C-alpha cells in the first residue's frame, strides 16, 4: 500500500458514515472483510448529528416542560416553571456527542479504517477522496454507497437565518413565539409539536388533504386532537407561495381554499421532503443506473447494475428511515461477505414521535385486502389498559391486521404512548409468521403497555377479556 500519487488499494470501501454506512462497515468487518469508511462530515451522519437523535431529545425536553405545567389532575401543582433553552441545547448536544463518539469507538474496535473527505468515483473500482488540503486515489474491490439525503429547498423559501431546514430548527438559540411549518410530514409534525410544547404558536401548512399522509386517518386523528390542545393550527390543501424576511421575522403568503392569506412568524421551518445525495459524486460518469429522482436502482441484495458496487439508505427506493438504511447496510455487507442475504421490506416499521406517537408495520387493512387477503382488523384501546391509565396517557389504540383463515398477523398499527416501542413486538410477529393465538398465549407482564398488543390479539380471536 503506497500513499501519495499512487492509489491506495482497499478491499471493501463504504462511502458515507451515517446509520446505513457505519452499520454496513461494522457488519462487513464482522464477516472478515478489510473495511475502509469515508465521509466528509461527522460520523453518524444526519441521523445522529442533526436528525433522529437530537430531534427526539428536543421532543423529550418539550414533553417534560409541558407535563410540568399540566399535571394538576394528578395533584401535582407547579409554579413558575421556566425553560433555560441554552441548557436544553447543551443537553441535546451531549446526547449527540455520546452517540457519535460511540460510533467512532465501534468502528475502530472493529478495525475499520476511517478516512475524512469527499469521495468522487473515477471508475467502477476507483474513487478520489478530497479534503480542503489534499486528495488521494483509492482502488477497491467492492463498495457500498451510503451518502444519504439533503432537505429540499423551495425556490420562494431559500434557507436563511429565519427560513430553516430541520437542522436549523434543531439549532435555534431561542424558543420562537411563532413558527410556521411548511410540510406536515413526520419531520415537520414532530418538530412543530416539540416547539408547541415549549409554548410556541405553531401553524402547519400542508399541501395535501391531511398531514402525515403515510398513516391511516384514524391514527392521525388521535394526534390531531392532541395538537389542537397544544394550540397547533393545521391548514391543509395549502400552498406556500412567497416569503418576506426581516431581521425580526418572516411573513408567509399562502393560498388555501382559493384565497391568498398571510401569516407572520419568527421562523419558518421548511420540511417538504429530501433528495438523495447522488449528484456530483461521479455516479453517472461510471454508469450507475438511477431513476428520474436520482435514486440508485438496486436489486434485492442492494447491488447496483455494476456488480461490485452496492447502494443503501436514502439514495435507494423506499422510505428515508435510519433503521431501513441500517438494515440494508447489513444486507449489502453480508452479500459481499458471501452470505445469502436479501431485502424484505415488509417488516420495516414507520414511526412518528410527536405525542401521541404513531407507528405502523406490515400491511394496513386496506393494503392487505388489496393484496388479496381475507382479513380481520381488531383494535384494543389504551383507555382500557391499567398502565396507560396510571400514566395518564389513555389516547390511542393498537390494531392488528390478521388473516381470517388462520389468524396470521399481516401487520399492525399503534397510536399512543410508547407506540415506537410497542411496534417492535408486532414487527417480530410479522417477521416470524406468528398468529394472533401466538401473541395471546405470550404472557405479558402486568401492568404494562405491552399488554395492549396481547389484548388486541385476543380481540382478533373473538375473545377479548377487558373490552366488550
Short mmCIF file of C-alpha atoms in Angstrom, two decimals:
data_model
loop_
_atom_site.label_atom_id
_atom_site.label_comp_id
_atom_site.label_asym_id
_atom_site.label_seq_id
_atom_site.Cartn_x
_atom_site.Cartn_y
_atom_site.Cartn_z
CA UNK A 1 0.00 0.00 0.00
CA UNK A 2 1.62 3.22 -1.18
CA UNK A 3 0.48 6.70 -0.13
CA UNK A 4 0.97 9.72 -2.34
CA UNK A 5 0.42 9.97 -6.09
CA UNK A 6 -0.12 6.21 -6.26
CA UNK A 7 -3.54 4.70 -5.43
CA UNK A 8 -4.14 3.00 -2.12
CA UNK A 9 -5.64 -0.44 -2.57
CA UNK A 10 -8.72 -1.23 -0.49
CA UNK A 11 -10.77 -4.35 -0.01
CA UNK A 12 -14.27 -3.04 0.87
CA UNK A 13 -14.98 0.69 0.76
CA UNK A 14 -18.03 2.28 2.38
CA UNK A 15 -18.87 5.83 1.27
CA UNK A 16 -20.90 7.62 3.94
CA UNK A 17 -20.82 7.12 7.72
CA UNK A 18 -24.48 7.59 8.61
CA UNK A 19 -26.64 4.86 10.17
CA UNK A 20 -26.50 2.92 6.91
CA UNK A 21 -22.81 3.33 6.22
CA UNK A 22 -21.29 2.77 9.64
CA UNK A 23 -23.50 -0.26 10.28
CA UNK A 24 -22.52 -1.67 6.88
CA UNK A 25 -18.85 -1.14 7.68
CA UNK A 26 -19.09 -2.91 11.03
CA UNK A 27 -21.05 -5.85 9.63
CA UNK A 28 -18.61 -6.14 6.71
CA UNK A 29 -15.73 -6.26 9.19
CA UNK A 30 -17.57 -8.94 11.18
CA UNK A 31 -17.71 -11.11 8.06
CA UNK A 32 -13.92 -10.93 7.75
CA UNK A 33 -13.55 -8.09 5.25
CA UNK A 34 -10.88 -5.39 5.48
CA UNK A 35 -13.01 -2.26 5.52
CA UNK A 36 -12.44 1.46 4.99
CA UNK A 37 -15.14 4.06 5.51
CA UNK A 38 -15.01 7.60 4.13
CA UNK A 39 -17.16 10.62 5.00
CA UNK A 40 -16.76 14.36 4.62
CA UNK A 41 -18.87 15.10 7.70
CA UNK A 42 -19.28 13.86 11.25
CA UNK A 43 -19.58 10.17 11.94
CA UNK A 44 -23.19 9.13 12.45
CA UNK A 45 -24.48 11.21 9.55
CA UNK A 46 -27.67 13.27 9.59
CA UNK A 47 -29.49 10.90 11.94
CA UNK A 48 -27.13 11.05 14.90
CA UNK A 49 -25.93 14.62 14.43
CA UNK A 50 -28.81 16.75 13.12
CA UNK A 51 -31.78 14.42 12.70
CA UNK A 52 -33.28 11.46 14.56
CA UNK A 53 -31.37 11.70 17.83
CA UNK A 54 -31.32 15.47 18.52
CA UNK A 55 -34.96 15.80 17.43
CA UNK A 56 -36.05 13.10 19.89
CA UNK A 57 -34.03 14.81 22.63
CA UNK A 58 -35.78 18.11 21.88
CA UNK A 59 -39.18 16.36 21.82
CA UNK A 60 -38.48 14.80 25.23
CA UNK A 61 -37.42 18.13 26.74
CA UNK A 62 -40.56 19.79 25.40
CA UNK A 63 -42.73 16.97 26.70
CA UNK A 64 -41.29 17.26 30.20
CA UNK A 65 -41.82 21.01 30.24
CA UNK A 66 -45.42 20.59 29.11
CA UNK A 67 -46.05 17.87 31.70
CA UNK A 68 -44.63 20.07 34.45
CA UNK A 69 -47.24 22.68 33.59
CA UNK A 70 -50.18 20.33 33.13
CA UNK A 71 -50.26 17.76 35.92
CA UNK A 72 -52.83 19.36 38.22
CA UNK A 73 -55.21 16.42 37.74
CA UNK A 74 -52.60 14.18 39.40
CA UNK A 75 -52.34 16.63 42.27
CA UNK A 76 -49.00 17.99 41.09
CA UNK A 77 -49.14 21.78 41.13
CA UNK A 78 -46.12 23.69 39.92
CA UNK A 79 -45.44 27.39 39.92
CA UNK A 80 -43.21 29.49 37.70
CA UNK A 81 -41.92 26.63 35.56
CA UNK A 82 -39.32 28.04 33.17
CA UNK A 83 -37.03 26.85 30.41
CA UNK A 84 -33.32 27.55 30.08
CA UNK A 85 -33.25 26.86 26.35
CA UNK A 86 -29.49 27.27 26.15
CA UNK A 87 -29.17 24.43 28.66
CA UNK A 88 -31.70 22.37 26.70
CA UNK A 89 -29.48 22.73 23.65
CA UNK A 90 -26.39 21.83 25.67
CA UNK A 91 -28.08 18.67 26.95
CA UNK A 92 -29.21 17.77 23.43
CA UNK A 93 -25.65 18.22 22.19
CA UNK A 94 -24.32 15.98 24.96
CA UNK A 95 -26.65 13.18 23.82
CA UNK A 96 -25.40 13.57 20.27
CA UNK A 97 -21.74 13.63 21.35
CA UNK A 98 -22.10 10.42 23.35
CA UNK A 99 -23.50 8.58 20.37
CA UNK A 100 -21.14 9.96 17.71
CA UNK A 101 -18.08 9.25 19.83
CA UNK A 102 -19.52 5.78 20.39
CA UNK A 103 -19.73 5.22 16.62
CA UNK A 104 -16.05 6.10 16.23
CA UNK A 105 -15.13 3.68 19.01
CA UNK A 106 -17.21 0.92 17.41
CA UNK A 107 -15.60 1.44 14.01
CA UNK A 108 -12.10 1.43 15.45
CA UNK A 109 -12.94 -1.54 17.67
CA UNK A 110 -13.95 -3.49 14.56
CA UNK A 111 -10.71 -2.42 12.82
CA UNK A 112 -12.46 -0.22 10.25
CA UNK A 113 -10.16 2.44 8.81
CA UNK A 114 -11.72 5.92 8.86
CA UNK A 115 -10.90 8.38 6.06
CA UNK A 116 -12.11 12.01 6.17
CA UNK A 117 -13.03 13.66 2.90
CA UNK A 118 -15.43 13.73 -0.04
CA UNK A 119 -15.43 10.79 -2.44
CA UNK A 120 -15.72 11.09 -6.22
CA UNK A 121 -15.98 7.98 -8.38
CA UNK A 122 -13.41 7.77 -11.17
CA UNK A 123 -14.37 4.31 -12.43
CA UNK A 124 -16.04 1.17 -11.07
CA UNK A 125 -13.00 0.35 -8.95
CA UNK A 126 -11.59 3.78 -8.14
CA UNK A 127 -12.51 6.84 -6.06
CA UNK A 128 -10.75 10.10 -5.44
CA UNK A 129 -11.12 11.35 -1.85
CA UNK A 130 -10.63 15.07 -1.36
CA UNK A 131 -10.49 17.36 1.64
CA UNK A 132 -9.62 21.05 1.89
CA UNK A 133 -5.88 20.43 1.66
CA UNK A 134 -5.26 17.36 -0.47
CA UNK A 135 -6.66 14.43 -2.41
CA UNK A 136 -5.89 10.74 -2.58
CA UNK A 137 -6.88 8.00 -5.01
CA UNK A 138 -8.17 4.67 -3.69
CA UNK A 139 -8.96 1.49 -5.56
CA UNK A 140 -11.43 -1.03 -4.17
CA UNK A 141 -12.76 -4.50 -4.83
CA UNK A 142 -16.26 -3.76 -3.52
CA UNK A 143 -18.03 -0.56 -2.50
CA UNK A 144 -21.18 0.31 -0.56
CA UNK A 145 -22.56 3.79 -1.26
CA UNK A 146 -24.49 5.33 1.66
CA UNK A 147 -24.37 9.07 1.04
CA UNK A 148 -27.81 9.89 2.48
CA UNK A 149 -30.07 12.79 1.58
CA UNK A 150 -30.47 16.57 1.88
CA UNK A 151 -33.55 18.71 2.68
CA UNK A 152 -35.41 20.07 -0.34
CA UNK A 153 -35.34 23.85 -0.65
CA UNK A 154 -38.38 25.68 -2.05
CA UNK A 155 -37.45 28.45 -4.55
CA UNK A 156 -39.51 31.10 -2.72
CA UNK A 157 -38.21 29.99 0.67
CA UNK A 158 -34.42 29.94 0.44
CA UNK A 159 -32.80 28.74 3.65
CA UNK A 160 -31.53 31.58 5.81
CA UNK A 161 -31.37 32.73 9.43
CA UNK A 162 -35.17 32.90 9.54
CA UNK A 163 -36.16 30.24 7.00
CA UNK A 164 -34.89 26.94 8.34
CA UNK A 165 -34.43 23.33 7.38
CA UNK A 166 -34.67 20.69 10.10
CA UNK A 167 -31.01 21.20 11.01
CA UNK A 168 -31.56 24.90 11.59
CA UNK A 169 -34.72 24.29 13.61
CA UNK A 170 -32.83 21.97 15.93
CA UNK A 171 -30.09 24.54 16.48
CA UNK A 172 -32.22 27.56 17.47
CA UNK A 173 -30.87 29.60 20.38
CA UNK A 174 -34.30 30.80 21.44
CA UNK A 175 -37.83 29.49 21.73
CA UNK A 176 -39.84 31.17 18.96
CA UNK A 177 -43.07 32.92 19.84
CA UNK A 178 -44.49 31.98 16.46
CA UNK A 179 -43.39 29.38 13.91
CA UNK A 180 -44.77 28.37 10.53
CA UNK A 181 -44.05 24.82 9.40
CA UNK A 182 -44.32 24.19 5.67
CA UNK A 183 -44.96 20.49 5.20
CA UNK A 184 -46.95 18.26 7.54
CA UNK A 185 -44.90 15.10 7.16
CA UNK A 186 -43.32 13.37 10.12
CA UNK A 187 -40.35 15.77 10.43
CA UNK A 188 -42.46 18.92 10.33
CA UNK A 189 -45.09 17.48 12.65
CA UNK A 190 -42.54 16.23 15.19
CA UNK A 191 -40.59 19.48 15.38
CA UNK A 192 -43.73 21.61 15.28
CA UNK A 193 -45.18 19.63 18.19
CA UNK A 194 -41.90 19.87 20.11
CA UNK A 195 -41.85 23.67 19.90
CA UNK A 196 -45.57 23.81 20.70
CA UNK A 197 -44.73 22.01 23.97
CA UNK A 198 -42.31 24.86 24.73
CA UNK A 199 -45.10 27.37 24.17
CA UNK A 200 -44.54 28.33 20.54
CA UNK A 201 -47.62 29.23 18.50
CA UNK A 202 -47.26 26.79 15.59
CA UNK A 203 -49.04 26.80 12.24
CA UNK A 204 -48.57 23.85 9.88
CA UNK A 205 -49.19 24.45 6.16
CA UNK A 206 -49.75 21.15 4.32
CA UNK A 207 -50.33 20.91 0.58
CA UNK A 208 -52.19 17.58 0.79
CA UNK A 209 -55.67 17.00 2.24
CA UNK A 210 -54.21 15.86 5.56
CA UNK A 211 -50.96 15.80 7.49
CA UNK A 212 -48.97 12.56 7.80
CA UNK A 213 -50.49 11.12 4.62
CA UNK A 214 -48.45 7.93 5.03
CA UNK A 215 -50.52 6.91 8.07
CA UNK A 216 -54.20 5.96 8.26
CA UNK A 217 -56.66 8.69 9.22
CA UNK A 218 -57.88 7.07 12.43
CA UNK A 219 -54.27 7.13 13.64
CA UNK A 220 -53.61 10.75 12.71
CA UNK A 221 -56.97 11.92 14.09
CA UNK A 222 -55.81 10.98 17.60
CA UNK A 223 -52.65 13.03 17.13
CA UNK A 224 -54.51 15.99 15.64
CA UNK A 225 -56.77 16.19 18.70
CA UNK A 226 -53.67 16.44 20.87
CA UNK A 227 -52.06 19.03 18.60
CA UNK A 228 -55.22 21.13 18.84
CA UNK A 229 -54.91 21.08 22.64
CA UNK A 230 -51.40 22.50 22.18
CA UNK A 231 -52.83 25.30 20.00
CA UNK A 232 -51.19 23.97 16.86
CA UNK A 233 -53.09 25.24 13.84
CA UNK A 234 -53.18 22.89 10.83
CA UNK A 235 -54.10 24.30 7.42
CA UNK A 236 -54.42 21.63 4.74
CA UNK A 237 -54.63 21.93 0.94
CA UNK A 238 -52.45 24.99 1.42
CA UNK A 239 -49.75 26.13 -0.99
CA UNK A 240 -46.92 28.27 0.38
CA UNK A 241 -46.25 30.91 -2.27
CA UNK A 242 -43.78 33.51 -1.03
CA UNK A 243 -41.96 34.94 1.95
CA UNK A 244 -40.81 38.36 3.06
CA UNK A 245 -37.99 38.28 5.56
CA UNK A 246 -36.82 40.92 8.03
CA UNK A 247 -34.31 40.91 10.87
CA UNK A 248 -37.11 40.11 13.30
CA UNK A 249 -39.23 37.59 11.42
CA UNK A 250 -40.88 36.31 8.25
CA UNK A 251 -44.21 36.99 6.57
CA UNK A 252 -45.51 33.96 4.68
CA UNK A 253 -48.04 34.20 1.88
CA UNK A 254 -50.00 31.05 1.14
CA UNK A 255 -53.09 30.03 -0.80
CA UNK A 256 -55.88 27.91 0.67
CA UNK A 257 -59.47 27.41 -0.49
CA UNK A 258 -58.86 29.74 -3.41
CA UNK A 259 -57.80 32.67 -1.23
CA UNK A 260 -54.40 34.19 -0.54
CA UNK A 261 -53.57 34.66 3.13
CA UNK A 262 -50.56 35.92 5.06
CA UNK A 263 -49.15 34.87 8.38
CA UNK A 264 -46.28 36.30 10.41
CA UNK A 265 -43.78 34.26 12.36
CA UNK A 266 -40.38 34.47 13.99
CA UNK A 267 -39.18 31.49 11.97
CA UNK A 268 -40.33 29.30 9.10
CA UNK A 269 -39.43 25.61 9.07
CA UNK A 270 -39.45 24.02 5.60
CA UNK A 271 -39.93 20.24 5.64
CA UNK A 272 -41.24 19.26 2.23
CA UNK A 273 -39.03 16.23 1.71
CA UNK A 274 -35.45 15.28 0.99
CA UNK A 275 -33.49 14.50 -2.16
CA UNK A 276 -30.80 11.79 -2.48
CA UNK A 277 -27.14 12.79 -2.37
CA UNK A 278 -26.26 11.15 -5.68
CA UNK A 279 -25.32 14.17 -7.79
CA UNK A 280 -21.76 15.37 -8.33
CA UNK A 281 -20.04 12.28 -6.93
CA UNK A 282 -19.36 10.63 -10.29
CA UNK A 283 -22.11 8.01 -10.33
CA UNK A 284 -23.43 8.97 -13.77
CA UNK A 285 -19.92 9.03 -15.21
CA UNK A 286 -19.27 5.42 -14.20
CA UNK A 287 -22.66 4.25 -15.47
CA UNK A 288 -24.64 3.71 -12.24
CA UNK A 289 -28.33 3.49 -13.17
CA UNK A 290 -30.65 5.95 -11.42
CA UNK A 291 -34.30 6.88 -11.74
CA UNK A 292 -35.74 10.32 -12.53
CA UNK A 293 -35.49 11.37 -8.86
CA UNK A 294 -31.80 10.49 -8.63
CA UNK A 295 -32.39 7.30 -6.64
CA UNK A 296 -29.97 4.48 -7.39
CA UNK A 297 -31.56 1.33 -8.80
CA UNK A 298 -30.70 -1.83 -6.85
CA UNK A 299 -31.72 -5.48 -6.71
CA UNK A 300 -32.84 -7.46 -3.64
CA UNK A 301 -29.24 -7.70 -2.46
CA UNK A 302 -28.63 -3.92 -2.68
CA UNK A 303 -26.44 -4.43 -5.75
CA UNK A 304 -26.44 -1.76 -8.46
CA UNK A 305 -26.12 -2.53 -12.16
CA UNK A 306 -22.34 -2.61 -11.54
CA UNK A 307 -21.71 -5.94 -9.77
CA UNK A 308 -19.15 -4.75 -7.22
CA UNK A 309 -20.99 -1.56 -6.19
CA UNK A 310 -23.89 -1.57 -3.74
CA UNK A 311 -26.21 1.24 -2.61
CA UNK A 312 -28.30 1.63 0.56
CA UNK A 313 -30.40 4.05 2.60
CA UNK A 314 -31.88 7.33 1.40
CA UNK A 315 -30.28 7.04 -2.05
CA UNK A 316 -32.39 4.00 -2.97
CA UNK A 317 -36.15 3.49 -3.20
CA UNK A 318 -38.22 3.27 -0.03
CA UNK A 319 -38.85 5.47 2.99
CA UNK A 320 -35.85 7.58 4.13
CA UNK A 321 -35.58 5.94 7.54
CA UNK A 322 -32.42 5.35 9.56
CA UNK A 323 -33.41 1.80 10.51
CA UNK A 324 -34.10 0.96 6.86
CA UNK A 325 -30.61 2.19 5.97
CA UNK A 326 -29.03 0.13 8.75
CA UNK A 327 -30.96 -2.96 7.67
CA UNK A 328 -29.89 -2.54 4.05
CA UNK A 329 -26.31 -1.90 5.16
CA UNK A 330 -26.20 -5.30 6.86
CA UNK A 331 -27.64 -6.96 3.76
CA UNK A 332 -25.07 -5.41 1.42
CA UNK A 333 -22.17 -6.23 3.75
CA UNK A 334 -23.29 -9.83 4.14
CA UNK A 335 -23.70 -10.30 0.38
CA UNK A 336 -20.15 -9.05 -0.20
CA UNK A 337 -19.04 -11.44 2.55
CA UNK A 338 -20.57 -14.39 0.68
CA UNK A 339 -23.75 -14.80 2.72
CA UNK A 340 -27.19 -15.41 1.19
CA UNK A 341 -28.97 -12.26 2.30
CA UNK A 342 -31.64 -10.18 0.61
CA UNK A 343 -34.06 -7.36 1.40
CA UNK A 344 -37.55 -8.00 2.77
CA UNK A 345 -39.09 -4.55 3.28
CA UNK A 346 -42.45 -5.83 4.54
CA UNK A 347 -41.26 -5.79 8.15
CA UNK A 348 -39.81 -2.26 8.19
CA UNK A 349 -41.76 -0.12 10.70
CA UNK A 350 -42.61 3.55 10.27
CA UNK A 351 -42.75 5.73 13.40
CA UNK A 352 -43.77 9.32 14.12
CA UNK A 353 -42.62 10.58 17.53
CA UNK A 354 -44.91 13.51 18.33
CA UNK A 355 -47.22 12.83 21.27
CA UNK A 356 -49.02 10.54 21.00
CA UNK A 357 -46.62 8.50 18.90
CA UNK A 358 -47.80 6.71 15.75
CA UNK A 359 -46.28 3.50 14.40
CA UNK A 360 -47.10 1.02 11.66
CA UNK A 361 -45.58 -2.19 10.33
CA UNK A 362 -46.55 -4.68 7.64
CA UNK A 363 -49.91 -4.40 5.91
CA UNK A 364 -52.67 -1.98 6.78
CA UNK A 365 -56.17 -3.42 6.48
CA UNK A 366 -56.66 -1.72 3.10
CA UNK A 367 -53.29 -2.89 1.78
CA UNK A 368 -53.94 -6.47 2.90
CA UNK A 369 -57.30 -6.51 1.12
CA UNK A 370 -55.71 -5.04 -2.00
CA UNK A 371 -53.11 -7.82 -1.86
CA UNK A 372 -55.90 -10.39 -1.95
CA UNK A 373 -56.12 -11.42 1.70
CA UNK A 374 -59.38 -12.05 3.54
CA UNK A 375 -58.60 -10.12 6.70
CA UNK A 376 -59.84 -9.11 10.11
CA UNK A 377 -58.75 -5.93 11.88
CA UNK A 378 -59.00 -5.93 15.67
CA UNK A 379 -58.43 -2.95 17.98
CA UNK A 380 -57.77 -2.58 21.68
CA UNK A 381 -57.87 0.90 23.26
CA UNK A 382 -55.24 2.39 25.58
CA UNK A 383 -58.13 3.61 27.75
CA UNK A 384 -58.80 0.00 28.85
CA UNK A 385 -55.18 -0.62 29.92
CA UNK A 386 -54.13 -0.17 33.54
CA UNK A 387 -50.64 1.08 32.79
CA UNK A 388 -51.94 3.68 30.33
CA UNK A 389 -54.39 4.90 32.97
CA UNK A 390 -51.62 5.20 35.56
CA UNK A 391 -49.52 7.16 33.06
CA UNK A 392 -52.49 9.44 32.30
CA UNK A 393 -51.94 8.53 28.64
CA UNK A 394 -55.19 6.94 27.52
CA UNK A 395 -55.46 8.28 23.97
CA UNK A 396 -54.94 5.73 21.22
CA UNK A 397 -55.19 2.07 20.32
CA UNK A 398 -53.36 -0.97 18.98
CA UNK A 399 -54.74 -2.61 15.84
CA UNK A 400 -53.73 -6.00 14.48
CA UNK A 401 -54.43 -7.00 10.89
CA UNK A 402 -54.81 -10.78 10.68
CA UNK A 403 -55.69 -13.34 8.03
CA UNK A 404 -59.15 -14.70 8.78
CA UNK A 405 -58.46 -18.33 7.98
CA UNK A 406 -55.65 -18.86 10.49
CA UNK A 407 -55.04 -15.59 12.39
CA UNK A 408 -51.67 -14.96 10.69
CA UNK A 409 -50.50 -11.47 11.66
CA UNK A 410 -50.08 -9.46 8.48
CA UNK A 411 -49.48 -6.06 10.08
CA UNK A 412 -50.30 -3.71 12.88
CA UNK A 413 -50.71 -0.07 13.75
CA UNK A 414 -50.33 1.77 17.04
CA UNK A 415 -51.18 5.28 18.16
CA UNK A 416 -50.49 6.14 21.76
CA UNK A 417 -47.82 6.37 24.43
CA UNK A 418 -44.83 4.15 23.68
CA UNK A 419 -46.03 3.27 20.17
CA UNK A 420 -42.43 3.38 18.95
CA UNK A 421 -41.56 0.53 21.34
CA UNK A 422 -44.83 -1.43 21.10
CA UNK A 423 -44.47 -1.72 17.31
CA UNK A 424 -41.33 -3.87 17.69
CA UNK A 425 -43.32 -6.82 19.06
CA UNK A 426 -45.76 -6.58 16.18
CA UNK A 427 -42.84 -6.33 13.76
CA UNK A 428 -41.39 -9.51 15.25
CA UNK A 429 -44.76 -11.21 14.80
CA UNK A 430 -44.88 -10.17 11.14
CA UNK A 431 -41.27 -11.21 10.51
CA UNK A 432 -41.59 -14.65 12.12
CA UNK A 433 -45.06 -15.54 10.84
CA UNK A 434 -46.78 -15.53 14.22
CA UNK A 435 -50.53 -15.78 14.63
CA UNK A 436 -52.91 -13.91 16.90
CA UNK A 437 -53.04 -17.02 19.08
CA UNK A 438 -49.24 -16.95 19.47
CA UNK A 439 -49.45 -13.38 20.79
CA UNK A 440 -52.41 -14.10 23.02
CA UNK A 441 -50.61 -17.07 24.60
CA UNK A 442 -47.48 -14.97 25.25
CA UNK A 443 -47.63 -13.94 28.90
CA UNK A 444 -47.16 -10.19 29.13
CA UNK A 445 -46.10 -8.55 32.39
CA UNK A 446 -48.77 -6.58 34.24
CA UNK A 447 -49.27 -3.67 34.32
CA UNK A 448 -47.55 -2.73 31.06
CA UNK A 449 -48.41 -1.05 27.78
CA UNK A 450 -47.26 -4.26 26.09
CA UNK A 451 -50.44 -5.93 27.34
CA UNK A 452 -52.40 -3.89 24.80
CA UNK A 453 -50.86 -5.97 22.00
CA UNK A 454 -51.89 -9.19 23.76
CA UNK A 455 -55.40 -7.83 24.27
CA UNK A 456 -55.63 -6.84 20.59
CA UNK A 457 -54.63 -10.40 19.68
CA UNK A 458 -57.41 -11.75 21.91
CA UNK A 459 -59.84 -9.36 20.23
CA UNK A 460 -58.70 -10.74 16.86
CA UNK A 461 -59.57 -14.23 18.16
CA UNK A 462 -63.00 -13.01 19.21
CA UNK A 463 -62.46 -13.48 22.92
CA UNK A 464 -61.25 -10.22 24.48
CA UNK A 465 -61.19 -10.02 28.28
CA UNK A 466 -61.11 -6.30 29.05
CA UNK A 467 -63.45 -4.88 26.39
CA UNK A 468 -66.95 -5.90 25.41
#
